């Protein structure tokens, strides 16, 4: 399938609501996990005393990001629906879910919020004293710009597929979701049983459930989501991920994902932050040559006319008339992860933004954001501890190519790291450009 049909789907929800079971089921039903893999995973999971995490193991094994160890751990798995190449952003089997979830959320085009329908469990997911991850996750994904939500009301088998239970959850959670800023028309409610395979990729086989539920199954609901806007009409942005020097042919190739715009063979591009003009000699997409590539495509590109020294991961190929902004000072909205040392003004961190990595210093803590409402709380805290959310300003040792998250997600997502650990994740809310 073409990349224009890719849909990044985050699966979020309270611990034990059934996210891993659901993801695994979908992958299996849609032919992404073989029987053999399933059995292998099942055996391993049992040996570790985690029988119910069979599917979680399957997901975990394909976690490419973890291997790279650069960004956060997000299990990456995908399947194809009629309309989309669906990439699942999940954090299976891990209980420290929020940090992983948030990384998924910044990449998500839409989300499935899984809730446990069983008596007492739904209520636990909604309560405020630290365990209410249903609420927490809903707020976080909304604050990262996700607008489309499918609420999968799971474990319906445990409540005898009762319509009243489904309705009552819908009423309670619905008013909360609206208060987070989700539009009624952008929420789809589906009763499912991930374990019992009800309403996942086909209409329910359970006679009682199908007697009252007339909506789509989960897979069809995914197809009904609005396609994500790929910024094809915007100026070219291609952050360089890797650089290979093809000595024998005397030119250099770079690889990366086209995040916005288009690139064409023979055309000129501007390499930032160095400001050199290069000419595209060849483009490769999915290992075969092509004449042009557009937003969403992963490509390898060979260039000439630029000094090798300036071709580095973190550089960005741009439309010559519309350079990406370059900045040494940024305002970020961050969520602090579990950290031992609080973040203070003056804290030295390493800022990761697309493929750039730069030493940085926290120079201002502008305000704290209320966990419940996401609103700015009065006064600026002097230190930031685990789980706090805040607006901060950072100064970078050297300039990086960056854009505000609202303009280009891929160039506006940031991670703060220190001593080999990710200490905060966030988005760029303001860029103080060096040159305009
Ligand atoms: P996660 O923490 O959200 O990933 O949840 P898991 O997928 O690990 O599931 C938590 C527990 O709920 C496991 O014991 C699953 O077997 C169980 N579970 C998941 N889905 C269903 C379901 O539809 N019905 C029932 N009865 N149990 C389920």
Coordinates of C-alpha atoms and ligand atoms in Angstrom, one line a residue:
X1 CA 0.0 0.0 0.0
X2 CA 1.1 3.6 -0.6
X3 CA 2.4 5.6 2.3
X4 CA -0.3 8.2 1.8
X5 CA -2.6 5.6 3.4
X6 CA -0.6 5.1 6.5
X7 CA -2.5 5.6 9.7
X8 CA -0.6 5.8 13.0
X9 CA -2.9 4.4 15.6
X10 CA -2.2 4.7 19.4
X11 CA -3.7 2.1 21.6
X12 CA -4.1 3.6 25.1
X13 CA -6.0 2.9 28.3
X14 CA -5.8 1.8 31.9
X15 CA -3.4 -1.0 32.8
X16 CA -5.1 -4.4 32.3
X17 CA -7.9 -2.9 30.2
X18 CA -6.8 -5.3 27.5
X19 CA -4.6 -3.2 25.1
X20 CA -2.1 -5.9 24.5
X21 CA -4.7 -8.6 24.1
X22 CA -6.6 -6.4 21.6
X23 CA -3.5 -5.4 19.6
X24 CA -2.3 -9.0 19.4
X25 CA -5.8 -10.3 18.4
X26 CA -6.0 -7.8 15.6
X27 CA -2.5 -8.7 14.4
X28 CA -3.4 -12.4 14.5
X29 CA -6.8 -12.1 12.9
X30 CA -5.3 -10.0 10.1
X31 CA -2.5 -12.4 9.4
X32 CA 0.3 -10.4 10.8
X33 CA 1.4 -13.0 13.4
X34 CA 1.7 -16.6 12.3
X35 CA 0.5 -19.6 14.3
X36 CA 4.1 -20.6 14.8
X37 CA 5.0 -17.2 16.2
X38 CA 1.9 -17.3 18.3
X39 CA 2.9 -20.7 19.8
X40 CA 6.4 -19.6 20.5
X41 CA 5.2 -16.5 22.1
X42 CA 2.6 -18.3 24.1
X43 CA 5.2 -20.8 25.4
X44 CA 7.6 -18.0 26.4
X45 CA 4.9 -16.0 28.0
X46 CA 3.8 -19.1 30.1
X47 CA 7.3 -19.8 31.2
X48 CA 7.6 -16.3 32.5
X49 CA 4.3 -16.7 34.3
X50 CA 2.6 -14.2 32.1
X51 CA 0.1 -16.4 30.3
X52 CA -2.2 -13.6 29.4
X53 CA 0.5 -11.6 27.8
X54 CA 0.9 -13.9 24.8
X55 CA 0.1 -11.2 22.4
X56 CA 2.2 -8.7 24.2
X57 CA 5.3 -10.7 23.6
X58 CA 4.5 -10.9 19.9
X59 CA 4.3 -7.1 19.8
X60 CA 7.4 -6.6 21.9
X61 CA 9.6 -8.5 19.5
X62 CA 9.0 -6.0 16.8
X63 CA 9.9 -3.0 18.8
X64 CA 12.4 -1.4 16.5
X65 CA 12.6 1.8 18.4
X66 CA 13.8 0.0 21.5
X67 CA 16.7 -1.5 19.6
X68 CA 17.8 1.8 18.5
X69 CA 17.6 3.0 22.1
X70 CA 17.3 6.6 21.0
X71 CA 13.6 7.4 21.3
X72 CA 11.1 5.9 23.7
X73 CA 10.1 2.3 23.6
X74 CA 7.1 1.9 21.5
X75 CA 6.1 -1.5 20.1
X76 CA 5.7 -1.2 16.4
X77 CA 3.4 -3.5 14.6
X78 CA 1.1 -3.0 11.6
X79 CA -1.7 -4.5 9.7
X80 CA -3.7 -3.5 6.6
X81 CA -7.3 -2.6 6.6
X82 CA -9.3 -1.9 3.5
X83 CA -8.2 1.7 3.4
X84 CA -5.1 2.0 5.6
X85 CA -1.7 0.7 6.4
X86 CA -2.3 0.8 10.1
X87 CA 0.8 1.2 12.3
X88 CA -0.1 0.3 15.9
X89 CA 1.7 2.4 18.5
X90 CA 1.5 0.4 21.7
X91 CA 3.3 -0.3 24.9
X92 CA 2.4 -3.9 25.5
X93 CA 3.0 -5.6 28.8
X94 CA 4.7 -2.6 30.4
X95 CA 3.2 -1.1 33.4
X96 CA 5.0 2.1 33.4
X97 CA 2.7 3.0 30.6
X98 CA 2.4 6.8 30.5
X99 CA 5.9 7.5 29.2
X100 CA 5.6 5.0 26.4
X101 CA 2.1 6.1 25.7
X102 CA 3.0 9.7 25.3
X103 CA 5.7 8.9 22.7
X104 CA 3.0 7.0 20.8
X105 CA 0.6 9.8 21.2
X106 CA 2.9 12.4 19.6
X107 CA 3.0 10.2 16.5
X108 CA -0.6 9.2 16.5
X109 CA -3.2 10.2 13.8
X110 CA -5.9 8.7 15.9
X111 CA -6.3 6.6 19.0
X112 CA -8.2 3.6 20.4
X113 CA -9.0 4.1 24.1
X114 CA -9.5 0.7 25.6
X115 CA -11.7 0.6 28.7
X116 CA -12.5 -2.4 30.9
X117 CA -16.3 -2.8 31.1
X118 CA -16.3 -5.2 34.0
X119 CA -17.9 -4.0 37.3
X120 CA -15.5 -2.0 39.4
X121 CA -12.8 -1.9 36.7
X122 CA -14.2 0.9 34.6
X123 CA -14.8 2.8 37.8
X124 CA -11.1 2.3 38.9
X125 CA -9.9 3.6 35.5
X126 CA -11.9 6.7 36.0
X127 CA -11.0 7.5 39.6
X128 CA -8.6 10.3 40.4
X129 CA -6.1 8.9 42.9
X130 CA -3.3 8.0 40.7
X131 CA -4.9 4.9 39.1
X132 CA -7.3 6.7 36.8
X133 CA -5.3 6.1 33.6
X134 CA -8.4 6.1 31.4
X135 CA -8.7 9.8 32.1
X136 CA -5.0 10.6 32.2
X137 CA -4.5 9.0 28.8
X138 CA -7.5 10.6 27.2
X139 CA -6.2 14.0 28.3
X140 CA -2.7 13.4 27.2
X141 CA -3.6 12.2 23.7
X142 CA -5.9 15.2 23.3
X143 CA -3.2 17.6 24.4
X144 CA -0.9 16.1 21.8
X145 CA -3.3 17.0 19.1
X146 CA -5.2 13.7 18.5
X147 CA -8.8 14.5 17.6
X148 CA -10.2 11.2 16.4
X149 CA -11.0 8.6 19.1
X150 CA -12.4 5.1 19.0
X151 CA -13.5 4.0 22.5
X152 CA -13.3 0.2 22.6
X153 CA -15.4 -0.9 25.6
X154 CA -13.7 -4.2 26.2
X155 CA -14.4 -7.3 28.3
X156 CA -18.1 -7.1 27.4
X157 CA -18.1 -10.9 28.0
X158 CA -17.7 -10.2 31.7
X159 CA -20.9 -8.1 31.8
X160 CA -22.9 -10.5 29.6
X161 CA -22.8 -8.1 26.7
X162 CA -25.4 -5.9 28.4
X163 CA -26.4 -2.8 26.5
X164 CA -27.2 -0.9 29.8
X165 CA -23.6 -1.3 30.9
X166 CA -22.3 -0.1 27.6
X167 CA -24.6 2.9 27.6
X168 CA -23.8 3.8 31.2
X169 CA -20.0 3.8 30.4
X170 CA -20.7 5.8 27.3
X171 CA -22.6 8.5 29.3
X172 CA -20.0 8.8 32.0
X173 CA -16.9 8.7 29.9
X174 CA -18.5 10.7 27.1
X175 CA -19.0 13.8 29.3
X176 CA -15.4 13.5 30.4
X177 CA -14.1 13.2 26.9
X178 CA -16.0 16.2 25.8
X179 CA -14.5 18.2 28.7
X180 CA -11.0 17.2 27.4
X181 CA -11.9 18.8 24.0
X182 CA -13.0 15.7 22.0
X183 CA -15.8 16.5 19.6
X184 CA -18.8 14.2 19.9
X185 CA -18.7 13.6 16.2
X186 CA -15.1 12.4 16.4
X187 CA -15.7 9.7 19.0
X188 CA -16.8 6.2 18.0
X189 CA -18.1 3.8 20.7
X190 CA -17.7 0.0 20.2
X191 CA -18.5 -2.8 22.6
X192 CA -15.9 -5.6 22.2
X193 CA -14.4 -8.6 23.8
X194 CA -10.8 -8.9 22.8
X195 CA -10.5 -12.2 24.4
X196 CA -13.7 -13.6 23.0
X197 CA -13.1 -12.1 19.6
X198 CA -16.3 -10.1 19.5
X199 CA -16.7 -7.2 17.2
X200 CA -13.0 -6.9 16.3
X201 CA -12.7 -7.6 12.5
X202 CA -16.2 -8.9 11.8
X203 CA -19.7 -8.3 13.2
X204 CA -20.2 -10.0 16.6
X205 CA -21.1 -13.7 16.6
X206 CA -22.6 -13.4 20.0
X207 CA -26.4 -13.4 19.5
X208 CA -27.2 -11.1 22.3
X209 CA -24.6 -8.5 21.4
X210 CA -25.7 -8.5 17.8
X211 CA -29.3 -8.2 18.9
X212 CA -28.8 -4.6 20.1
X213 CA -25.5 -3.4 18.6
X214 CA -25.9 -2.0 15.1
X215 CA -22.7 -0.1 14.6
X216 CA -19.4 -1.2 12.9
X217 CA -16.9 -3.6 14.2
X218 CA -13.5 -2.2 15.3
X219 CA -11.8 -2.7 11.9
X220 CA -14.5 -1.0 10.0
X221 CA -14.5 1.8 12.5
X222 CA -10.8 2.3 11.8
X223 CA -11.6 2.5 8.1
X224 CA -14.1 5.2 8.8
X225 CA -11.5 7.5 10.4
X226 CA -10.6 10.6 8.5
X227 CA -7.3 10.1 6.6
X228 CA -4.4 12.0 8.3
X229 CA -3.3 15.1 6.5
X230 CA 0.0 14.4 4.9
X231 CA 1.7 17.7 4.2
X232 CA 2.3 17.1 0.5
X233 CA 1.3 20.7 -0.4
X234 CA 3.8 22.2 2.1
X235 CA 7.4 22.9 1.3
X236 CA 9.8 20.0 1.4
X237 CA 11.1 18.8 4.8
X238 CA 13.3 15.7 4.8
X239 CA 15.2 15.2 8.0
X240 CA 18.3 13.2 7.4
X241 CA 18.5 10.0 9.4
X242 CA 21.6 8.3 7.9
X243 CA 24.4 9.3 5.6
X244 CA 26.3 6.9 3.4
X245 CA 29.2 7.8 1.3
X246 CA 29.4 6.0 -2.0
X247 CA 33.1 6.6 -2.6
X248 CA 33.3 4.7 -5.8
X249 CA 30.7 6.8 -7.5
X250 CA 31.9 9.9 -5.9
X251 CA 28.6 11.0 -4.4
X252 CA 26.8 10.9 -1.1
X253 CA 23.5 9.3 -0.3
X254 CA 21.2 10.2 2.6
X255 CA 18.2 8.4 3.9
X256 CA 15.1 9.5 5.8
X257 CA 11.4 10.1 5.7
X258 CA 9.9 12.9 3.6
X259 CA 7.9 14.7 6.3
X260 CA 6.4 17.4 4.1
X261 CA 6.3 18.3 0.5
X262 CA 7.8 16.5 -2.5
X263 CA 11.2 15.8 -3.8
X264 CA 12.1 15.3 -7.5
X265 CA 14.9 13.9 -9.4
X266 CA 17.2 16.7 -10.8
X267 CA 15.7 19.3 -8.6
X268 CA 17.6 21.5 -6.2
X269 CA 17.2 21.3 -2.5
X270 CA 18.5 23.4 0.4
X271 CA 20.5 21.7 3.1
X272 CA 19.9 23.2 6.5
X273 CA 21.4 24.3 8.9
X274 CA 24.4 24.8 6.6
X275 CA 22.5 26.6 3.9
X276 CA 24.1 24.9 0.9
X277 CA 22.2 24.1 -2.3
X278 CA 22.4 20.5 -3.5
X279 CA 21.1 18.7 -6.6
X280 CA 19.2 15.4 -6.3
X281 CA 20.8 12.8 -8.5
X282 CA 18.6 9.8 -7.7
X283 CA 15.8 8.8 -5.4
X284 CA 15.1 5.3 -4.1
X285 CA 11.9 4.3 -2.5
X286 CA 11.4 0.8 -1.0
X287 CA 14.7 -0.2 -2.6
X288 CA 13.7 0.8 -6.2
X289 CA 14.5 3.9 -8.1
X290 CA 11.8 6.5 -8.7
X291 CA 11.5 10.0 -10.1
X292 CA 9.8 11.7 -7.1
X293 CA 8.7 11.0 -3.6
X294 CA 6.3 12.8 -1.3
X295 CA 5.4 13.2 2.3
X296 CA 5.2 9.9 4.1
X297 CA 7.7 8.1 1.9
X298 CA 10.9 6.6 3.3
X299 CA 13.6 7.3 0.8
X300 CA 17.3 7.1 0.0
X301 CA 18.6 10.0 -2.0
X302 CA 21.9 10.7 -3.6
X303 CA 23.1 14.3 -3.8
X304 CA 25.8 16.3 -5.4
X305 CA 27.0 19.8 -4.9
X306 CA 27.3 19.8 -1.2
X307 CA 30.2 19.5 1.2
X308 CA 30.1 16.1 2.9
X309 CA 30.9 17.7 6.2
X310 CA 27.5 19.3 6.3
X311 CA 25.6 16.1 5.5
X312 CA 24.9 14.9 9.0
X313 CA 21.9 13.2 10.7
X314 CA 19.8 16.0 12.0
X315 CA 20.3 18.1 8.8
X316 CA 17.1 18.8 6.9
X317 CA 16.6 18.9 3.1
X318 CA 14.2 21.8 2.3
X319 CA 12.6 23.6 -0.6
X320 CA 15.2 26.3 -1.5
X321 CA 12.7 29.1 -1.1
X322 CA 11.3 27.9 2.2
X323 CA 14.0 26.9 4.6
X324 CA 13.1 25.2 7.9
X325 CA 13.7 27.4 10.9
X326 CA 17.0 27.1 12.7
X327 CA 17.1 27.9 16.4
X328 CA 19.1 27.8 19.6
X329 CA 16.3 28.6 21.8
X330 CA 13.0 26.8 22.1
X331 CA 9.9 26.8 24.2
X332 CA 8.7 23.2 25.0
X333 CA 5.6 21.7 26.6
X334 CA 7.0 18.7 28.4
X335 CA 5.9 15.8 30.6
X336 CA 8.5 14.8 33.1
X337 CA 9.0 11.0 33.3
X338 CA 10.0 9.1 36.4
X339 CA 13.2 10.8 37.4
X340 CA 15.4 10.7 40.5
X341 CA 16.9 14.2 40.2
X342 CA 14.3 17.0 39.7
X343 CA 14.7 19.3 36.7
X344 CA 15.8 22.7 37.7
X345 CA 16.7 25.9 36.0
X346 CA 20.2 25.3 34.8
X347 CA 19.8 21.5 34.3
X348 CA 22.0 20.2 31.6
X349 CA 20.1 17.9 29.2
X350 CA 20.5 16.3 25.8
X351 CA 17.8 17.4 23.4
X352 CA 16.6 15.0 20.7
X353 CA 14.5 16.3 17.9
X354 CA 13.9 14.3 14.8
X355 CA 17.4 12.9 14.1
X356 CA 19.2 15.8 15.7
X357 CA 20.9 15.5 19.1
X358 CA 22.2 18.6 20.9
X359 CA 23.4 19.6 24.3
X360 CA 20.9 21.9 26.0
X361 CA 20.2 23.7 29.2
X362 CA 16.9 24.5 30.8
X363 CA 16.8 28.2 31.2
X364 CA 13.3 28.9 32.3
X365 CA 10.4 27.1 33.8
X366 CA 7.5 29.2 32.6
X367 CA 4.5 27.5 34.1
X368 CA 3.2 24.2 35.3
X369 CA 0.2 22.5 33.6
X370 CA -2.5 21.1 35.7
X371 CA -2.7 17.3 35.3
X372 CA -6.4 17.2 35.4
X373 CA -7.3 20.1 33.2
X374 CA -4.2 20.7 31.2
X375 CA -4.6 24.4 32.0
X376 CA -1.7 26.6 33.1
X377 CA -1.5 26.8 36.8
X378 CA -0.6 30.0 38.6
X379 CA 3.0 30.8 39.2
X380 CA 6.1 29.0 37.9
X381 CA 7.5 26.1 40.0
X382 CA 11.2 26.2 40.8
X383 CA 11.7 22.5 40.2
X384 CA 10.0 19.9 38.1
X385 CA 9.5 16.4 39.5
X386 CA 8.2 13.1 38.1
X387 CA 4.9 13.3 36.2
X388 CA 4.7 17.1 36.3
X389 CA 3.8 18.8 33.0
X390 CA 5.2 22.2 32.3
X391 CA 6.2 24.8 29.8
X392 CA 9.9 25.4 29.8
X393 CA 12.5 27.2 27.7
X394 CA 15.8 25.6 26.7
X395 CA 19.0 26.9 25.1
X396 CA 21.0 24.7 22.8
X397 CA 24.7 24.6 22.5
X398 CA 24.4 24.7 18.7
X399 CA 21.4 25.5 16.5
X400 CA 19.0 22.7 15.3
X401 CA 16.4 22.6 12.5
X402 CA 13.0 22.7 14.2
X403 CA 9.4 23.7 13.7
X404 CA 6.5 24.2 16.0
X405 CA 4.6 21.0 16.6
X406 CA 1.4 22.6 15.3
X407 CA 3.1 23.3 12.0
X408 CA 5.0 20.0 11.5
X409 CA 4.7 17.2 14.0
X410 CA 7.8 15.4 13.0
X411 CA 10.0 18.4 13.4
X412 CA 8.3 19.6 16.6
X413 CA 8.6 16.5 18.9
X414 CA 11.3 16.5 21.4
X415 CA 12.8 14.2 24.1
X416 CA 15.1 15.4 26.9
X417 CA 17.7 12.9 28.0
X418 CA 20.2 12.9 30.7
X419 CA 22.8 10.3 31.7
X420 CA 21.4 7.8 29.2
X421 CA 17.8 8.1 30.3
X422 CA 14.9 9.9 28.8
X423 CA 13.8 12.3 31.5
X424 CA 11.0 14.2 29.6
X425 CA 9.0 14.1 26.4
X426 CA 7.3 17.0 24.8
X427 CA 6.5 19.2 21.9
X428 CA 7.9 22.4 20.6
X429 CA 5.4 25.2 21.3
X430 CA 7.6 28.1 20.2
X431 CA 10.7 28.6 18.1
X432 CA 13.0 31.5 18.5
X433 CA 14.6 31.5 15.0
X434 CA 18.1 32.5 14.4
X435 CA 17.5 33.9 10.9
X436 CA 14.1 34.8 9.4
Ligands
LIG1 P1 -3.1 -4.3 29.1 O1 -2.4 -4.1 30.4 O2 -4.0 -3.2 28.8 O3 -2.2 -4.5 27.9 O4 -4.0 -5.6 29.3 P2 -3.8 -7.1 28.8 O5 -4.1 -7.2 27.4 O6 -2.6 -7.6 29.4 O7 -5.0 -7.7 29.5 C1 -5.2 -7.7 30.9 C2 -6.0 -8.9 31.4 O8 -7.3 -8.9 30.9 C3 -5.4 -10.2 30.9 O9 -5.5 -11.2 31.9 C4 -6.3 -10.6 29.7 O10 -6.4 -12.0 29.5 C5 -7.6 -10.0 30.1 N1 -8.5 -9.7 29.0 C6 -8.2 -8.9 28.0 N2 -9.3 -8.8 27.1 C7 -10.3 -9.5 27.7 C8 -11.7 -9.7 27.4 O11 -12.2 -9.3 26.3 N3 -12.4 -10.4 28.2 C9 -11.9 -11.0 29.4 N4 -12.7 -11.7 30.1 N5 -10.6 -10.8 29.7 C10 -9.8 -10.0 28.9

